[in-house]
Each structure stands twice: as C-alpha cells, then as structure tokens.
Amino acid sequence: MPAAKDIQRALARIRAAMPAQKKTAIGHRNIKLGLERISRVVPDEQKWIGVHVGGTNGKGSICALLAGMFKLSGLSHGTYISPALPERHNGITINGLYINKRMYEMEIQHVEEAYKRIASGWTFAGDVGLGDLTPFELETAAAFRVFNKMNVQYGIVEVGMGGATDATNAMKEKAVTVISKIDLDHQEYLGNTIEEIAKVKAGIMRPGVPCIVDHTNPASVMDVLRDHAQSVGTQVSLSSKALPLIEDLDQDRFKLQDYEQQNLLCATLAFRNLFPNLSIDVNKLLSLKPQLPGRMEQVNVSGLTSGTRQKSILVDGAHNMLGVEALAKYVDGNLRATSEPVSWVIGLSSSKSKPFSKIIETLIRPQDNLAFVEYTPGPNDPPPAPAELGRDVAAQVIKDESRLYGGEPTIGEGVQWACGKAGEGPVVVTGSLYMIREFYQTQGVEPSRKIKTRRPGRSQLWRYIRLSQERPLTSEEAREFKQARRHWHLSPMKSSVFRDVRGGGSPAPPSTSENVRKLQQTAAHHKNQADGYGKAIRSIKKDLEGRENDELSKNLQHLEKQQQEHLSAYNSAMYKVRGHVVDPDKKHISHEDIFGRPEKRKTRITALLPEEDATQDEQPPPSRWLPSETQPKKGGR
C-alpha cells in the first residue's frame, strides 16, 4: 500500500511532466488570506445583521437549515455559501431564491471597478502593494452589496476558509456566530494541527456576540475555543443545549445521521439565540428539505445514460476525512445489501495535506466498482488528482481489474461506466465540490432539488435596454429582457392593479371585455400552432442537411406556408387587442421611466449681503427639469 510520501512524490513527477502551459494554468491558486483588500470595497454601511457560520464540516448545511428557519418564520434573509453549485451566482440566495445571474455579474463588475479606482490612489511603505482582489474576495464583496441592495434583514454567511483572516469576516455587524465540527483541512493555509486550525476558526467571534459550537468537537478544540472566547469577551454555548428543542423530531420519518443531527442542533440553538420567542417546528423544517446541492442528494441521470439508468444516484461532496467517514457509514448502513457491490465515481483535488489514499480506502470495498475521474479546473480552482494515481491506490483494495475504470477520466464517461456496471444497484458520486460542480453542469444530469431564480429587476432591465441598442441579444438575454419588462410593468409601482393594496384594500381585478378575451384566446391558439409548425420545420431541415428529397422539400414548403398563415392570424388578433401595431422602440423604456425622476437637490443659498440687505429679486439657478416656459427669466441677479 503506497505511503503518503510516495503519493506526493508521484504527484510531483506528474506535474513535472506536464506541458509548461498546462502547469501555469492550474498550478497556482489565487488565495490570499487577510482583510486588507476586501475591507476597502465592502459597503461602508451594512444594512443587514450577520449570522456567521464557520467550522470544517457541516457549515454549509447549517446555513441551509438556518435559511429554512428564517423562511418558515417569514423573516427577510439572504445566504452566501461557497463554493457555489452549479454556477457561481448560485452561491447567493435572497429569501430562498437564487439571485439573477445578470445581477451577480453587474455587482462583480462594480466591485472590480471600485477596487481599481481605490487602489490607484494607494501608497505603501517600501512600494509593496496589496495586489488585486482574489476571486473569493470579489464574490464576497458582491454578496454583501447584494444583501444591501435587496434590503434583507439578516445575512447568513458561510466562512470560506479559516475564520479570522477569511474575507467574510469583513462583515461589520454580527448577531450570532456558529462553529461546526473542526478537523484537519487546508493545513497549508491554516496550520498543521487541529488546535492551530481551531484557533484560526475562532477568529469569527466578536465581543458580546454569542457563539454556538458543535459539542462533539474534541476536548482540545473546545479548550482553544473557550480560551479565545474569554479573551474576546464572549461566551461559548454548546449545541447540546438545543436537544430539548428537537425532542419532537419524528425519528421514524427523518432518519438523521449523527452529523446531520449535530448540524440541526447548531442551527436550532443559533436561531433560538436570535429569536427567543419564536417557535421552531423541526418536522416542518425538515419536510422542506433544506439542504445544499451536492450534499447527500439524489440525482437523475437517465438523460446522461440514454435511459439505461432510471434509478437515481447518490451525490455527496465528501472531500475530507470527516465527510468521507460519514459517507462510508451511510453507504454501509443504507445502500449495501449484504455483500452487494457499490459503484463509485470519485474525483479529488490535489492537495499537499489531503490524505489521498486513506480517503479511497475508507470508501471502497473489494467487491465494489470504481471510476476515478478528473474535473476541469477553473481559473482559481485547485488541480485535480491524477486518475492514474487514484486507480493505482484502488487496485490495492479491488483486485479484479474489470471493476476499475480505465477509460477517459471525464466525469460524464465515468458515470456512464459506473451505471453500466451497477445495473440498478447503488451508484455514488463523491469527492471534490469542484468535481460535483462540473458533474451538475453535464448535459442529462437533473438534481432532485430545484431552486428558482429571482426575476430580473430594474437594474437588469436598464442594462438590457442599453445592450439591445448596441448589439443583437442572445436568445437567453432576449428571454430575460422580456421577463424584466413584464416584471417591471406588473410591479406595484407601475401597475394600477396593485395600487389599492397600499391603502389597505384588495387588488382590483383587471376588467377585460368578453371580446378582448376571445381575441386573446385566438391569438394564443395561432401562436401555439405557429410554434408547433416551427419545430416540425426545424426537424425536416435537419433531415435535409447534406441530401436531397423532393417529397420532404414539398412538405417543408407546405409547413412554412401554414406557419406564416398562423403568424399572420396571431399578429392580426394581437393588433385588435392592443389597438395598435407593435412599436419595436417601445421596449426601450427611458431611464427616467424605470427609476423615476431624481429628487431636486436642496442647496442652501448663502447671501453675500447681510440678511437685512438681501433683495427679493434673487432667483435660484434654472432647473433642467423645469419646462422652458417656467424657467426664470433673464435679468435676475
């Protein structure tokens, strides 16, 4: 069995053999701990109250549980977790909905531009600069801006790495902090012992702010946390105090693993500290399935396997020993029927401190099937561990070579192979969250839990208006532009349907005549028919690519004629509904229409003469908002 040193030597040899371009692309991660850079770009005013969750394992799940409690209590909240799955903007949610992708991009751009403006005026002793923002600092500052802009009351924030020097610790106001189970992880950044790591993670504590700690942490870790709490001026509350709060938990319905119960205890006690008078229905909470993507999730891969695998597979981002041991316990207790083999798809990141061989040996059994795969690293992702090395380690446990995948180590092909070997038996995809992210982006993969996205707001509407005047929009942009316009037209500020609600009344039902309703139904019918013909036309055109077929060509001409007739009938009906032909320029709403006219700035005029000598004919300067006939006449001083 290879030792850890042998594995590290092998990794070094593989990296040395890589082409120079590939080594440069994945060999360096832009991780710089510290608050010097991000403190200059986070908003000066924090309009929301922070709930800061740190630890090694379970901190993301605690955030999800807290968000579920806030949702059930009707409390406005935002959450920020990392790494985000499946897309980067999915790390930020507002009241349970993903933020719009364009809003995320706009806030990222704003933070980048603000940092460049500020950094250009800095001077440093010895000409040593702080450098650019790291990707995580950029995302964190953008998340804080989103919380401010969306006017949430509370922000639930997961620590990225460590605690004291993590970018999320730049938040200005916290109501409670939570520290989950602590174990060895990221030793190259946080320290080589669990006590050193605990000291760094304790840095999220604040004076007078209660700190909830997972009571199953080792005694040495608890000593470090208590000492730090005393030095800061706060106190530690053990999660075991929440046991009475979950005594009504339906154990038969919700069979929680040990670590899941610890996460629930931490979240419940933190919520009780925040809101002592609010009740917590844990059964109702768990029925909402408040879990993060890629954490003990059932995923449908029938599309990926061309229908050969109908049963869902288990996906869990277990990437350190705590998570791996918990996953192995769950699989052995719930998925293995006596000696039934489990088909694994594993992909890990390359790390100097990760117990590579121990992770694989903890999960697999001699009768199992294993596909060790590699993900494609992003700009700031760690490189993947080589598939050849994972296969060699697994060969020490699985002696039958036919049970080890030897093909192209891509995630899609590895999952297809594992499903083929398993039949309807259990399949588990696990490892690095970066690998899980790529798996979720693979065509044909459908997670069981789907979170909706917030509709585009006024800022996105104005952005699309400007963009549409510069170039043609993509199909996705056009769809979101249409959605943003519809959302704006139906907003309470714009639509008369909702205006009565402000005065305490109920919304007035829109009055639509029977004639208009029939015209709308006619238009909808012709639009559906035209869309159906459009699909048939596209299908026939694909069949005609590269070959001639007179019969198909005639059918195509007939279908195109029918489609045009339906489109003409649709436009005719909609013309009668609207009362006018569609004006393409109408979609270009003005900035003033969207955001309103800015308030006139009230400037204090200081008289140059003594007050008693001031004349009455002094006039304020002309306003660009006043019509020309109301502008002050010339001649006034």
XYZ file of C-alpha atoms in Angstrom:
637
model
C 0.000 0.000 0.000
C 1.584 3.333 -1.030
C 2.542 5.720 1.721
C 1.590 9.407 1.748
C 5.165 10.422 0.848
C 5.131 8.088 -2.170
C 1.887 9.652 -3.374
C 3.264 13.182 -3.048
C 6.417 12.183 -4.970
C 4.247 10.684 -7.721
C 2.152 13.848 -7.907
C 5.315 15.937 -8.181
C 6.613 13.753 -11.048
C 3.297 14.036 -12.899
C 3.269 17.821 -12.535
C 6.872 17.994 -13.727
C 5.929 16.038 -16.860
C 3.055 18.387 -17.738
C 3.493 20.887 -20.570
C 4.528 24.322 -19.329
C 1.257 25.923 -20.451
C -0.879 23.436 -18.545
C 1.224 23.765 -15.406
C 0.834 27.517 -15.428
C -2.908 27.294 -15.921
C -3.649 25.037 -12.957
C -0.585 25.150 -10.757
C -1.366 28.328 -8.829
C -4.421 29.298 -6.813
C -5.040 32.926 -6.022
C -5.726 32.534 -2.295
C -4.591 35.379 -0.067
C -5.996 35.411 3.440
C -6.402 38.746 5.183
C -8.865 41.623 5.361
C -6.663 44.416 3.977
C -8.101 44.325 0.458
C -11.748 43.435 0.983
C -12.205 45.944 3.805
C -11.737 48.685 1.198
C -14.580 47.551 -1.072
C -17.303 46.203 1.224
C -20.117 48.748 1.681
C -19.437 51.310 4.405
C -22.936 50.736 5.758
C -24.088 47.186 6.483
C -27.885 47.312 6.378
C -28.303 43.688 7.433
C -27.411 41.724 10.572
C -24.864 38.945 10.098
C -25.122 35.283 11.082
C -21.589 33.928 10.594
C -21.084 30.150 10.285
C -17.600 28.588 10.372
C -16.014 25.209 11.027
C -14.669 22.393 8.860
C -17.655 20.190 8.017
C -21.347 20.996 8.033
C -21.143 24.781 7.940
C -22.926 24.986 4.589
C -25.663 22.634 5.793
C -26.117 24.745 8.938
C -26.585 27.794 6.708
C -29.252 25.929 4.723
C -31.067 24.889 7.918
C -30.975 28.443 9.254
C -32.320 29.753 5.945
C -35.193 27.269 6.217
C -35.999 28.518 9.726
C -35.952 32.139 8.559
C -38.247 31.223 5.672
C -40.776 29.452 7.907
C -40.764 32.448 10.251
C -41.324 34.925 7.432
C -38.044 36.758 8.049
C -36.266 38.542 5.212
C -32.835 36.969 4.723
C -30.024 36.289 2.302
C -27.483 33.467 2.260
C -23.956 33.303 0.886
C -22.155 29.967 0.596
C -19.082 28.728 -1.255
C -18.158 27.066 -3.470
C -21.419 27.608 -5.308
C -23.155 24.819 -7.234
C -23.761 24.508 -10.118
C -22.951 28.109 -11.170
C -21.030 30.794 -9.300
C -24.036 33.080 -8.892
C -25.914 30.244 -7.170
C -23.900 30.932 -4.017
C -26.185 33.886 -3.208
C -29.876 33.459 -2.446
C -32.461 36.009 -1.336
C -35.400 34.612 0.638
C -34.782 31.147 -0.801
C -34.323 32.193 -4.449
C -31.096 32.370 -6.435
C -30.203 35.890 -7.457
C -30.401 36.700 -11.133
C -27.190 35.842 -12.997
C -27.016 39.296 -14.583
C -27.322 40.975 -11.199
C -24.397 38.887 -9.974
C -22.303 39.879 -12.996
C -23.157 43.557 -12.527
C -22.194 43.531 -8.844
C -18.933 41.711 -9.591
C -18.114 44.330 -12.221
C -18.968 47.152 -9.804
C -16.645 45.747 -7.111
C -13.806 45.302 -9.628
C -14.132 48.869 -10.868
C -14.423 50.290 -7.348
C -11.291 48.436 -6.223
C -9.310 49.682 -9.228
C -10.317 53.274 -8.518
C -9.393 53.000 -4.850
C -6.169 51.033 -5.394
C -4.875 53.549 -7.929
C -4.515 56.121 -5.153
C -2.809 53.938 -2.547
C 0.809 54.306 -1.483
C 2.632 51.668 0.505
C 5.784 51.614 2.567
C 8.579 50.052 0.546
C 6.409 50.173 -2.609
C 4.776 46.872 -1.653
C 1.191 46.734 -2.914
C -1.653 44.511 -1.760
C -2.313 43.214 -5.259
C -5.683 42.535 -6.847
C -8.719 41.145 -5.097
C -8.836 37.357 -5.032
C -11.856 35.725 -6.717
C -13.315 34.839 -3.311
C -12.878 38.398 -2.027
C -14.573 39.652 -5.165
C -17.535 37.295 -4.725
C -17.835 38.104 -1.009
C -17.904 41.870 -1.571
C -20.510 41.363 -4.309
C -22.649 39.235 -1.958
C -22.561 41.925 0.735
C -23.608 44.523 -1.844
C -26.496 42.311 -2.970
C -27.694 41.958 0.640
C -27.675 45.742 0.985
C -29.398 46.317 -2.338
C -32.128 43.746 -1.670
C -32.756 45.217 1.817
C -32.638 41.886 3.640
C -32.825 41.973 7.431
C -30.360 39.135 8.030
C -27.408 37.736 6.108
C -26.428 34.089 6.687
C -22.791 33.823 5.637
C -20.599 30.722 5.399
C -16.893 31.140 6.092
C -14.779 30.315 3.059
C -11.532 29.144 4.670
C -10.407 29.537 8.265
C -12.070 32.394 10.094
C -10.070 35.330 11.440
C -8.490 36.220 8.100
C -11.289 34.972 5.853
C -12.866 37.586 3.585
C -16.320 37.004 5.087
C -15.005 38.244 8.445
C -15.098 41.758 6.988
C -18.794 41.988 7.901
C -19.355 44.855 10.296
C -22.228 43.584 12.447
C -22.962 40.073 13.713
C -25.797 38.799 15.892
C -24.546 35.231 16.393
C -21.643 33.059 15.243
C -21.607 29.285 14.776
C -18.626 26.908 14.681
C -19.357 23.398 13.422
C -17.195 20.281 13.729
C -13.486 21.072 13.284
C -10.983 18.695 11.718
C -7.794 18.742 9.653
C -8.313 20.534 6.336
C -6.375 23.133 4.329
C -3.340 22.650 6.575
C -1.128 24.539 4.128
C -3.122 27.686 4.955
C -4.488 27.181 8.477
C -1.969 25.120 10.444
C -0.753 21.563 10.844
C -2.657 20.593 14.000
C -6.339 20.620 14.815
C -5.668 23.052 17.676
C -3.943 25.534 15.345
C -6.858 25.292 12.927
C -9.357 25.796 15.765
C -7.572 28.985 16.814
C -7.904 30.404 13.295
C -11.567 29.426 13.040
C -12.291 31.012 16.433
C -11.415 34.356 14.860
C -15.025 34.888 13.747
C -16.043 35.535 17.375
C -16.953 39.108 18.354
C -17.259 40.788 21.761
C -20.692 40.228 23.244
C -21.867 38.112 20.295
C -22.896 34.565 21.351
C -21.007 31.707 19.691
C -22.655 28.301 19.158
C -20.208 25.377 18.990
C -20.770 21.749 17.960
C -20.453 19.890 21.261
C -18.901 16.798 19.610
C -15.642 18.658 18.950
C -12.578 17.155 20.710
C -11.710 18.461 24.182
C -8.510 20.101 22.915
C -10.531 22.056 20.344
C -13.085 23.114 22.956
C -10.285 24.417 25.189
C -8.921 26.569 22.357
C -12.384 27.941 21.536
C -13.213 28.736 25.165
C -9.870 30.484 25.725
C -10.379 32.619 22.639
C -13.960 33.447 23.624
C -12.784 34.620 27.032
C -10.073 36.799 25.503
C -12.556 38.352 23.067
C -15.272 38.961 25.618
C -17.973 36.488 24.673
C -19.074 33.012 25.688
C -19.431 29.632 24.026
C -22.774 27.798 24.017
C -22.655 24.065 23.283
C -25.070 22.709 20.691
C -26.241 20.041 23.167
C -28.354 22.762 24.818
C -30.690 22.507 21.827
C -31.629 18.858 22.487
C -34.912 19.840 24.222
C -35.786 21.974 21.190
C -35.771 18.976 18.823
C -37.361 16.409 21.134
C -40.497 16.414 18.926
C -38.453 15.255 15.919
C -40.172 12.377 14.084
C -37.359 9.814 14.209
C -39.266 7.321 12.044
C -39.847 9.828 9.269
C -36.496 11.608 9.382
C -33.650 9.171 9.921
C -30.841 11.636 10.521
C -27.201 10.616 10.541
C -25.172 11.681 13.587
C -23.549 14.603 11.776
C -26.924 15.738 10.409
C -28.334 15.886 13.926
C -25.332 17.919 15.108
C -25.877 20.405 12.278
C -29.561 20.658 13.211
C -28.680 21.287 16.867
C -26.243 24.068 15.943
C -28.753 25.773 13.655
C -31.617 25.430 16.143
C -29.650 26.906 19.048
C -28.384 29.782 16.898
C -31.941 30.589 15.807
C -33.200 30.423 19.396
C -30.451 32.858 20.455
C -31.604 35.255 17.759
C -35.339 34.883 18.374
C -36.097 33.557 21.878
C -39.855 33.978 21.409
C -40.217 32.207 18.053
C -41.106 28.518 17.980
C -39.238 26.006 15.813
C -41.127 23.138 14.166
C -38.256 20.830 13.196
C -40.531 18.355 11.403
C -41.949 21.080 9.188
C -38.426 22.398 8.648
C -37.009 19.048 7.529
C -40.005 18.409 5.273
C -38.809 21.405 3.224
C -35.513 19.529 2.615
C -33.275 22.488 3.460
C -30.095 21.023 2.007
C -27.422 22.326 -0.285
C -26.846 20.931 -3.781
C -24.296 18.142 -3.805
C -24.817 17.136 -0.183
C -26.435 13.692 0.150
C -28.575 14.425 -2.905
C -30.395 12.023 -5.187
C -29.754 12.895 -8.842
C -31.442 11.635 -12.004
C -29.000 10.609 -14.761
C -31.393 8.937 -17.205
C -30.592 11.637 -19.764
C -26.855 11.114 -19.360
C -27.168 7.326 -19.717
C -29.649 7.489 -22.640
C -32.360 5.986 -20.468
C -30.452 2.877 -19.395
C -30.344 4.072 -15.772
C -33.761 5.086 -14.420
C -32.931 4.853 -10.731
C -31.385 7.970 -9.190
C -27.798 8.000 -7.919
C -26.369 9.484 -4.723
C -24.161 12.592 -4.917
C -22.219 13.858 -1.902
C -19.276 16.249 -1.839
C -17.229 14.388 0.766
C -13.728 15.801 0.268
C -12.067 15.420 3.680
C -11.838 12.628 6.235
C -14.780 13.783 8.363
C -17.071 13.832 5.349
C -15.660 10.601 3.930
C -16.140 8.687 7.186
C -19.738 9.934 7.448
C -20.459 8.938 3.839
C -18.889 5.488 4.269
C -21.035 4.902 7.364
C -24.185 5.915 5.488
C -23.411 3.749 2.446
C -22.563 0.692 4.557
C -25.709 1.102 6.644
C -28.207 2.047 3.943
C -27.048 1.155 0.418
C -25.168 -2.100 0.765
C -27.395 -5.169 0.826
C -25.119 -7.763 2.473
C -22.207 -8.014 0.018
C -23.811 -6.062 -2.847
C -21.200 -4.004 -4.722
C -21.381 -0.230 -4.821
C -20.255 1.567 -7.971
C -18.215 4.659 -7.127
C -17.273 7.716 -9.169
C -14.597 9.626 -7.259
C -12.723 12.778 -8.179
C -10.465 14.603 -5.733
C -8.450 17.786 -5.805
C -4.685 17.646 -5.492
C -3.511 18.903 -2.104
C -0.320 18.542 -0.105
C -2.287 17.859 3.079
C -5.156 15.689 1.800
C -4.929 12.004 2.934
C -5.405 10.776 -0.617
C -5.023 7.013 -0.206
C -6.888 6.938 3.121
C -9.939 8.596 1.554
C -10.171 5.955 -1.177
C -9.537 3.045 1.187
C -12.220 4.276 3.614
C -14.900 4.286 0.930
C -14.361 1.257 -1.296
C -14.640 -2.490 -0.650
C -13.088 -5.406 -2.634
C -16.386 -6.155 -4.430
C -17.007 -2.542 -5.489
C -16.596 -0.845 -8.869
C -14.599 2.393 -9.112
C -14.161 5.090 -11.740
C -11.596 7.655 -10.640
C -12.119 10.804 -12.710
C -10.696 14.288 -13.144
C -12.537 17.595 -13.373
C -11.536 20.570 -15.498
C -10.255 23.222 -13.064
C -11.485 26.786 -13.345
C -9.232 29.866 -13.144
C -8.835 29.651 -9.357
C -9.695 26.007 -8.684
C -7.150 23.504 -7.340
C -5.840 20.980 -9.877
C -7.450 17.527 -9.866
C -5.645 14.498 -8.531
C -4.461 12.326 -11.467
C -6.835 9.485 -12.308
C -3.939 7.059 -12.792
C -2.849 7.576 -9.207
C -6.363 7.013 -7.857
C -6.665 3.832 -9.866
C -3.329 2.535 -8.540
C -4.387 3.165 -4.926
C -7.758 1.475 -5.503
C -6.051 -1.551 -7.093
C -4.641 -2.397 -3.661
C -8.230 -2.996 -2.468
C -10.089 -4.043 -5.639
C -8.100 -6.898 -7.151
C -10.388 -7.520 -10.142
C -9.192 -5.107 -12.865
C -12.557 -5.287 -14.656
C -14.031 -3.398 -11.703
C -11.658 -0.453 -12.221
C -12.474 2.072 -14.934
C -9.612 2.566 -17.360
C -11.138 4.848 -19.987
C -11.032 8.604 -20.480
C -11.229 10.081 -16.954
C -14.039 12.549 -17.706
C -16.930 12.788 -15.284
C -19.639 12.028 -17.833
C -17.958 8.879 -19.165
C -17.059 7.724 -15.659
C -20.689 7.970 -14.515
C -21.926 6.150 -17.623
C -19.456 3.318 -16.972
C -20.417 3.097 -13.289
C -24.133 2.981 -14.114
C -23.490 0.265 -16.680
C -21.603 -1.834 -14.107
C -24.217 -1.238 -11.406
C -27.366 -2.049 -13.367
C -29.990 -0.956 -10.842
C -27.545 -1.262 -7.940
C -26.269 1.705 -5.915
C -24.083 4.345 -7.598
C -22.320 7.064 -5.591
C -20.575 10.165 -6.974
C -18.322 11.819 -4.413
C -15.181 13.863 -3.902
C -14.227 17.456 -4.552
C -17.018 20.030 -4.772
C -15.312 21.298 -7.926
C -15.891 17.883 -9.464
C -19.522 17.914 -8.249
C -19.970 21.341 -9.847
C -18.808 20.032 -13.229
C -20.997 16.939 -12.843
C -24.090 19.120 -12.309
C -23.221 21.090 -15.443
C -23.096 17.887 -17.521
C -25.941 17.506 -20.002
C -28.506 14.929 -18.900
C -27.974 15.421 -15.148
C -31.074 16.525 -13.214
C -30.793 17.221 -9.459
C -33.865 16.341 -7.415
C -33.954 19.712 -5.637
C -34.523 22.682 -7.900
C -34.307 26.241 -6.601
C -35.959 29.012 -8.575
C -34.220 32.225 -9.606
C -35.382 35.735 -8.820
C -36.768 37.675 -11.743
C -34.617 40.442 -13.232
C -35.024 43.805 -11.530
C -34.880 47.415 -12.702
C -31.091 47.482 -12.964
C -31.093 44.423 -15.224
C -33.906 45.947 -17.295
C -31.867 49.107 -17.911
C -28.780 47.022 -18.720
C -30.678 45.017 -21.361
C -32.132 48.190 -22.864
C -28.651 49.613 -23.384
C -27.298 46.257 -24.581
C -30.120 45.776 -27.112
C -29.301 49.173 -28.613
C -25.649 48.176 -29.039
C -25.987 44.672 -30.491
C -28.489 41.839 -31.069
C -29.295 39.972 -27.861
C -28.677 36.257 -27.476
C -31.725 34.015 -27.045
C -31.088 33.810 -23.282
C -30.652 37.578 -22.999
C -33.797 38.202 -25.054
C -35.781 35.877 -22.800
C -34.549 37.632 -19.657
C -35.139 41.062 -21.243
C -38.753 40.108 -21.918
C -39.100 38.802 -18.368
C -37.618 42.008 -16.930
C -40.034 44.181 -18.937
C -43.001 42.097 -17.828
C -41.870 42.216 -14.200
C -41.457 45.994 -14.377
C -44.882 46.561 -15.964
C -46.576 44.391 -13.302
C -44.728 45.869 -10.329
C -46.839 47.644 -7.660
C -45.146 50.947 -8.542
C -46.227 50.680 -12.185
C -49.405 48.587 -12.377
C -52.746 50.082 -11.321
C -53.967 46.577 -10.467
C -51.938 46.611 -7.245
C -52.156 50.250 -6.224
C -55.205 49.869 -3.993
C -53.249 47.476 -1.765
C -51.167 50.358 -0.453
C -54.272 51.895 1.087
C -55.281 48.642 2.739
C -57.664 47.441 0.020
C -57.532 44.280 -2.028
C -56.161 44.239 -5.581
C -58.710 45.367 -8.152
C -59.387 42.628 -10.713
C -58.476 43.723 -14.233
C -61.574 44.425 -16.291
C -61.345 42.552 -19.594
C -64.241 42.513 -22.037
C -65.524 39.264 -23.489
C -64.475 40.375 -26.963
C -60.878 41.023 -25.876
C -60.775 37.702 -24.031
C -61.832 35.839 -27.187
C -59.210 37.694 -29.204
C -56.542 36.701 -26.654
C -57.611 33.049 -26.893
C -57.499 33.231 -30.697
C -54.031 34.789 -30.590
C -52.789 32.116 -28.158
C -54.122 29.344 -30.434
C -52.393 30.701 -33.535
C -49.150 31.301 -31.615
C -49.095 27.695 -30.363
C -49.806 26.391 -33.854
C -47.049 28.546 -35.355
C -44.605 27.284 -32.719
C -45.582 23.678 -33.487
C -45.033 24.171 -37.204
C -41.700 25.819 -36.398
C -40.499 22.702 -34.567
C -41.535 20.488 -37.481
C -39.779 22.795 -39.960
C -36.528 22.691 -37.981
C -36.717 18.902 -37.761
C -37.236 18.486 -41.513
C -34.396 20.901 -42.286
C -32.069 18.712 -40.223
C -33.166 15.661 -42.234
C -32.467 17.526 -45.470
C -28.926 18.510 -44.486
C -26.461 17.035 -46.983
C -29.076 15.245 -49.138
C -31.997 15.946 -51.468
C -35.548 14.672 -51.029
C -38.295 16.132 -53.215
C -41.127 14.849 -51.034
C -39.641 16.329 -47.866
C -38.959 19.614 -49.660
C -42.618 19.862 -50.702
C -43.717 19.110 -47.150
C -41.344 21.777 -45.901
C -42.827 24.403 -48.219
C -46.356 23.469 -47.133
C -45.429 23.697 -43.445
C -43.735 27.067 -43.912
C -46.874 28.378 -45.639
C -49.060 27.124 -42.774
C -46.730 28.689 -40.207
C -46.905 32.082 -41.940
C -50.716 31.920 -42.029
C -50.859 31.279 -38.283
C -48.341 34.044 -37.567
C -50.384 36.444 -39.684
C -53.561 35.480 -37.814
C -51.744 35.892 -34.492
C -50.487 39.381 -35.393
C -53.945 40.368 -36.599
C -55.575 39.273 -33.334
C -52.937 40.975 -31.208
C -53.329 44.178 -33.251
C -57.006 44.246 -32.267
C -56.149 43.530 -28.607
C -53.535 46.268 -28.376
C -55.291 48.739 -30.592
C -52.045 49.469 -32.406
C -49.229 47.732 -34.236
C -46.291 46.772 -32.014
C -43.720 49.559 -31.885
C -40.256 47.957 -31.578
C -38.939 51.137 -29.947
C -41.446 50.820 -27.099
C -39.256 48.233 -25.396
C -36.565 50.873 -24.986
C -38.010 52.395 -21.842
C -36.224 55.511 -20.655
C -34.052 55.622 -17.555
C -36.455 58.140 -16.020
C -39.435 55.804 -16.555
C -37.646 52.940 -14.822
C -36.000 54.669 -11.882
C -38.111 57.811 -11.644
C -37.050 61.421 -11.737
C -34.284 62.164 -9.223
C -35.256 64.388 -6.354
C -34.287 68.003 -6.756
C -31.268 68.666 -4.602
C -31.963 71.276 -1.971
C -28.935 73.549 -1.772
C -28.616 76.176 0.855
C -28.054 79.644 -0.673
C -25.831 81.885 1.387
C -26.475 85.569 0.794
C -23.405 87.636 0.082
C -25.080 90.704 1.614
C -26.276 90.965 5.197
C -29.710 89.436 5.689
C -31.469 92.791 6.004
C -29.921 93.964 2.705
C -30.851 90.885 0.681
C -33.112 91.813 -2.242
C -36.291 89.995 -3.182
C -35.429 89.596 -6.850
C -32.771 86.936 -6.300
C -33.739 83.801 -8.164
C -32.494 80.208 -7.899
C -30.491 78.866 -10.814
C -32.517 77.420 -13.721
C -33.528 73.774 -13.304
C -33.069 71.382 -16.200
C -36.212 69.583 -15.041
C -38.469 72.655 -15.446
C -40.241 73.302 -18.776
C -38.839 76.205 -20.764
C -41.866 78.393 -20.093
C -41.382 78.055 -16.307
C -37.659 78.829 -16.334
C -36.697 82.067 -14.556
C -36.478 84.994 -16.965
C -33.189 86.648 -17.658
C -32.413 89.772 -15.760
C -32.433 88.448 -12.196
C -29.209 88.591 -10.258
